[in-house]
XYZ file of C-alpha atoms in Angstrom:
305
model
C 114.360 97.241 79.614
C 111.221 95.245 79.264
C 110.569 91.269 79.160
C 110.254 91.977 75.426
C 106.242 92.992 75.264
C 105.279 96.766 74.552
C 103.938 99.045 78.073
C 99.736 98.510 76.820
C 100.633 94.783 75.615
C 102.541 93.981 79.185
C 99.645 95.401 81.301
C 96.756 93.603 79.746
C 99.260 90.389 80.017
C 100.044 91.156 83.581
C 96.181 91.325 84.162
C 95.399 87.666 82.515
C 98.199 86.182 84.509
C 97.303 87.666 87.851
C 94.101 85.816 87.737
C 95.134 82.579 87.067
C 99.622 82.244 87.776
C 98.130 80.405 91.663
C 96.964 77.365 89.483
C 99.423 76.976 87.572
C 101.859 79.186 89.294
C 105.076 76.530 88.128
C 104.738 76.658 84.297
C 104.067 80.557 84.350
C 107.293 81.281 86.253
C 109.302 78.511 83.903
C 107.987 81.046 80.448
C 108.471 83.888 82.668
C 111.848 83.687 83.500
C 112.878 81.826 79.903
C 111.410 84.828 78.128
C 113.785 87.111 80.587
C 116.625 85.353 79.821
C 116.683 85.151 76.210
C 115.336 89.012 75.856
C 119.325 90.057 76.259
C 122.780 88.815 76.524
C 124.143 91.911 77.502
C 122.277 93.958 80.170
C 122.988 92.439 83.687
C 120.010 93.914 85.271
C 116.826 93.325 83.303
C 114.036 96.476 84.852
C 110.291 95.863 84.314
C 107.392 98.028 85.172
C 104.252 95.816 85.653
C 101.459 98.773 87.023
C 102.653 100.706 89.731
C 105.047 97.698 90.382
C 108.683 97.798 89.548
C 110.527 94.562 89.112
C 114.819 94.553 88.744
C 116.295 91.551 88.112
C 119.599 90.423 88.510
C 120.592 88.501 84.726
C 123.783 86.386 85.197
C 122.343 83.413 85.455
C 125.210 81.090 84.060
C 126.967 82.324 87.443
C 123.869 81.732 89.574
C 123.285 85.982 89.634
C 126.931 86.576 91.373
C 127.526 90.254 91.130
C 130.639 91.819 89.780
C 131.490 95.493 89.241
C 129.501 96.296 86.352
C 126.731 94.859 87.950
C 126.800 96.144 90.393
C 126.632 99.708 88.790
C 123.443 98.728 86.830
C 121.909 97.744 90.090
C 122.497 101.718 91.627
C 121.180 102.985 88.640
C 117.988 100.728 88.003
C 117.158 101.676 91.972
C 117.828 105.325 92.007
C 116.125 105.396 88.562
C 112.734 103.774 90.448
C 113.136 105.296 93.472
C 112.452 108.658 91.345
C 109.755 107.181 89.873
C 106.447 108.786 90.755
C 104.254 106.388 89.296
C 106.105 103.447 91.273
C 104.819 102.523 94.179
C 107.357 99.200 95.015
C 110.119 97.308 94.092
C 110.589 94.099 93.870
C 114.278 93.011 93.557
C 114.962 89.227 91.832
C 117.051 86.914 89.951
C 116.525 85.138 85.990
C 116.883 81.394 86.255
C 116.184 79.981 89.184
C 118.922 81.618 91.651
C 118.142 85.095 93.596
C 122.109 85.726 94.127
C 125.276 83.906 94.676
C 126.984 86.828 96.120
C 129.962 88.605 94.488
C 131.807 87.543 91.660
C 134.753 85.520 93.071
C 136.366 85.611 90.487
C 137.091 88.936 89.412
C 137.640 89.216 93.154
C 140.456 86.436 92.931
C 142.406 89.228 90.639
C 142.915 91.514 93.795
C 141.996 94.463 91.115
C 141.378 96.790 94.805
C 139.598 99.301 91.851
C 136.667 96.871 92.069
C 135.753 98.166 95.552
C 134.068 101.604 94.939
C 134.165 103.866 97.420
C 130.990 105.712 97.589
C 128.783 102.137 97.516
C 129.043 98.617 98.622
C 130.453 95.613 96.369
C 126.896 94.709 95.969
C 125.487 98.079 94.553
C 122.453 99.149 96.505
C 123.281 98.198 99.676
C 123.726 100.874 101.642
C 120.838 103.028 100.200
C 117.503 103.624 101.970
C 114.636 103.469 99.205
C 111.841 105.723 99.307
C 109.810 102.959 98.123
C 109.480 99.691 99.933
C 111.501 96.854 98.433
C 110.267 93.361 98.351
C 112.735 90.504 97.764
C 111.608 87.377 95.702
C 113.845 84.946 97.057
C 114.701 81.583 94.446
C 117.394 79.063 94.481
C 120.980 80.260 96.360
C 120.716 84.236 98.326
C 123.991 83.457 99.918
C 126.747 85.636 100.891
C 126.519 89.277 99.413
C 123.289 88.078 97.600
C 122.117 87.160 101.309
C 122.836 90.643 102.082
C 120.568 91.965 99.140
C 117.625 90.122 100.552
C 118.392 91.682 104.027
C 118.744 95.153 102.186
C 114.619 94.128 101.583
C 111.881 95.341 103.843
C 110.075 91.955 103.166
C 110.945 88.856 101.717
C 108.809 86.113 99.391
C 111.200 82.550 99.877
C 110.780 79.609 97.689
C 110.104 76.390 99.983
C 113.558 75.033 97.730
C 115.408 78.275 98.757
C 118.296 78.689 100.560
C 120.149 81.234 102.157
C 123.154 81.758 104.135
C 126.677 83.867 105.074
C 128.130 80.821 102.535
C 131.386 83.286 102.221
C 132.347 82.260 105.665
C 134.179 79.414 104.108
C 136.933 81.762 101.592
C 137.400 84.830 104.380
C 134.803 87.236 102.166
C 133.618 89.628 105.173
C 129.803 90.981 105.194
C 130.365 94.371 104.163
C 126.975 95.355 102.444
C 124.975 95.264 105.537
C 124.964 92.196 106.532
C 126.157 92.265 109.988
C 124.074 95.341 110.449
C 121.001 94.119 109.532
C 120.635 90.577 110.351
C 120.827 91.191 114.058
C 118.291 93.773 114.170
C 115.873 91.355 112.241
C 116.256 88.331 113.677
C 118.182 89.017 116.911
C 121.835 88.958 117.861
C 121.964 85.378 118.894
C 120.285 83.931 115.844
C 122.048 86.173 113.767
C 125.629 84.886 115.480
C 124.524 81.220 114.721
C 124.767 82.017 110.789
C 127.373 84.868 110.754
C 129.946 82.341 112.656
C 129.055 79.179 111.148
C 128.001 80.283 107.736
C 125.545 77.364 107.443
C 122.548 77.492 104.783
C 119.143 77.812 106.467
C 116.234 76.884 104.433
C 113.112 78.325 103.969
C 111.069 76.941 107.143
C 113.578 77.622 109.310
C 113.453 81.055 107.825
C 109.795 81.672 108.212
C 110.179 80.641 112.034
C 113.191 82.744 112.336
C 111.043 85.924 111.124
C 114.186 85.749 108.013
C 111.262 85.000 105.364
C 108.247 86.807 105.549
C 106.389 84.338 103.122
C 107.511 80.864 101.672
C 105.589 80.101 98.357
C 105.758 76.989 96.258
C 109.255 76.994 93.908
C 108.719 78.628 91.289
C 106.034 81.339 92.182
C 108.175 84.202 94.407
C 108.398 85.896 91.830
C 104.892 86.437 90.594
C 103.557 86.186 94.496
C 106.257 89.389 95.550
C 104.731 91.257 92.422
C 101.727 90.681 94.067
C 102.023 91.811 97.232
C 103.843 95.097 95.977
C 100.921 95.812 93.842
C 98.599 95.679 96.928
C 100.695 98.109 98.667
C 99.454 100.931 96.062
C 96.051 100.647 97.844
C 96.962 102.621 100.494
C 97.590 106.181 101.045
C 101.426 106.578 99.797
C 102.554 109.283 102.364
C 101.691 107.767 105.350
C 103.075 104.506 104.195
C 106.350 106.199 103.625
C 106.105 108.021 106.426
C 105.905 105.474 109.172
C 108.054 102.513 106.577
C 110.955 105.632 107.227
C 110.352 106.202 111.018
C 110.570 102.029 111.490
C 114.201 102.330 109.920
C 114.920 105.387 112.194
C 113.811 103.587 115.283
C 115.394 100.513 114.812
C 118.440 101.714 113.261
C 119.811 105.719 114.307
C 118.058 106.940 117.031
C 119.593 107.567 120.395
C 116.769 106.912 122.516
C 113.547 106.103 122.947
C 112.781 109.673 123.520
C 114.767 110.314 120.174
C 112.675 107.862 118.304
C 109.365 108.910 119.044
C 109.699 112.626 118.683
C 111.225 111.572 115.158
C 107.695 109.348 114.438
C 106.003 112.527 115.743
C 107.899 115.235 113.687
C 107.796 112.776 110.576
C 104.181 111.890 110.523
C 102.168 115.185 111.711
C 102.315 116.535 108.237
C 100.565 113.701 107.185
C 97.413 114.458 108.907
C 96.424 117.136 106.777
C 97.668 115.343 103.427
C 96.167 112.006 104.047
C 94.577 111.806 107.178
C 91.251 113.596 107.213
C 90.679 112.726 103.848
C 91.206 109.519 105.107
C 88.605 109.940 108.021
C 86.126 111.435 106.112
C 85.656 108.101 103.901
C 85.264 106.064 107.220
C 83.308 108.634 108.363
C 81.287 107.804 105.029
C 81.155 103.929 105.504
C 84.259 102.836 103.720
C 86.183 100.663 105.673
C 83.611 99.429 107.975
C 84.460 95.936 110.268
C 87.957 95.752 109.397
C 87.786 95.577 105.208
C 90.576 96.475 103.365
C 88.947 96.754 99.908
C 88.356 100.621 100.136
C 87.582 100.941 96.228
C 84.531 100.545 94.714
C 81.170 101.572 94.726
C 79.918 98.355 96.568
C 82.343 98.657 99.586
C 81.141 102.484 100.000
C 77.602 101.665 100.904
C 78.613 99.158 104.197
């Protein structure tokens, strides 16, 4: 689904607003998000393409984006559906209204329905899938318990200075079982990672940044458009070897047996990337493109320095 303008109209849109959404980044993200909102009152997950950018958003907004089973489901399929997407280059994962996630649905849980833990995925959806394409969080309002775990389930995340996030669960005996326990240690370190899985406290978004939790903290109202961003600059770069070394970071850090393990993988996994990319890739420098550390390889100007 689409935040009601056609694929031509939304791309010249998306071009106007690019330019201009940092000076007036507050009332952009108010029409943006009203115009998501009232474009359906059935689909809980509202998927946008914007370029080579695709955006999911999580629309249950009444219930501050809590997940339940259905959900859920529409979550899997908008990611596997992008993930096969050739002419996506990143994800970015969201919530309409103002909140990123409340977690799961505590009500339906409070039915003890056991049918509304699948067995082949966690509560959450997604959450124990590996993207092809990297996934960028834009993190607004509450990303607490399982919705916490859907920002860690990111490889980067864009906080709101008004954001907060935290195991908030803790308080009703709700355990972390889409990843959270998994993957907050190994980004932030065991300790820190004890201090919120035991208490359950929120932490906020500076507290985040210094933690290494949030990878940017934007002004409310802006994640959105500023995650969209920064996936769209990621299509600048040679895709392969992107992917390539993005997997062999998760291998590293999360299944190999040993140093020896994890380097052999980065070796095995990004060799064939030489030929595809890589000379290619040295011929432009070769050329002048690139020259004193620029990253703006396009362009006819950048090719003669």
């Amino acid at each position: 689904m689409t935040f009601g303008l056609g694929t031509q109209g939304m791309m010249t849109h998306f071009k106007i607003i690019t330019t201009s959404f940092l000076r007036r980044p507050a009332l952009f993200f108010k029409r943006f998000n009203s115009s998501a909102i009232s474009e359906s009152n059935n689909a809980l997950v509202l998927k946008n393409k914007i370029g080579a950018v695709a955006t999911i958003g999580i629309n249950r907004p009444t219930k501050r984006n809590c997940v339940n089973y259905a959900t859920a489901e529409q979550l899997v399929q908008a990611f596997e559906e992008f993930d096969q997407d050739e002419s996506v280059c990143a994800i970015v994962l969201h919530g309409i209204g103002g909140n990123f996630c409340a977690g799961y649905d505590l009500q339906e849980l409070s039915t003890g329905n056991a049918s509304i833990v699948p067995e082949k995925r966690g509560p959450m959806g997604p959450s124990q899938m590996l993207t092809k394409k990297p996934l960028i969080a834009a993190v607004s309002g509450y990303a607490v318990a399982g919705g916490f775990e859907l920002a860690l389930l990111c490889d980067m995340r864009v906080v709101e200075d008004t954001a907060v996030m935290g195991v908030f669960c803790r308080r009703f005996g709700v355990p972390l079982i889409d990843g959270g326990t998994v993957r907050l240690p190994a980004l932030i370190g065991l300790s820190r990672a004890m201090d919120l899985i035991l208490t359950g406290r929120p932490i906020k978004a500076k507290e985040a940044l210094e933690w290494g939790l949030a990878n940017r903290v934007v002004s409310c109202g802006t994640a959105l458009g500023q995650a969209v961003n920064l996936a769209d600059s990621l299509k600048n770069f040679p895709q392969k070897c992107m992917q390539a070394d993005r997997q062999s970071a998760y291998y590293a850090t999360y299944s190999a047996k040993s140093l020896e393990d994890a380097l052999q993988y980065e070796f095995d996994n990004g060799f064939p990337v030489l030929e595809m990319e890589s000379i290619h890739g040295a011929r432009k420098f070769v050329d002048g493109v690139g020259h004193h550390g620029k990253f703006q390889l396009n362009g006819s100007s950048e090719s003669k320095k």
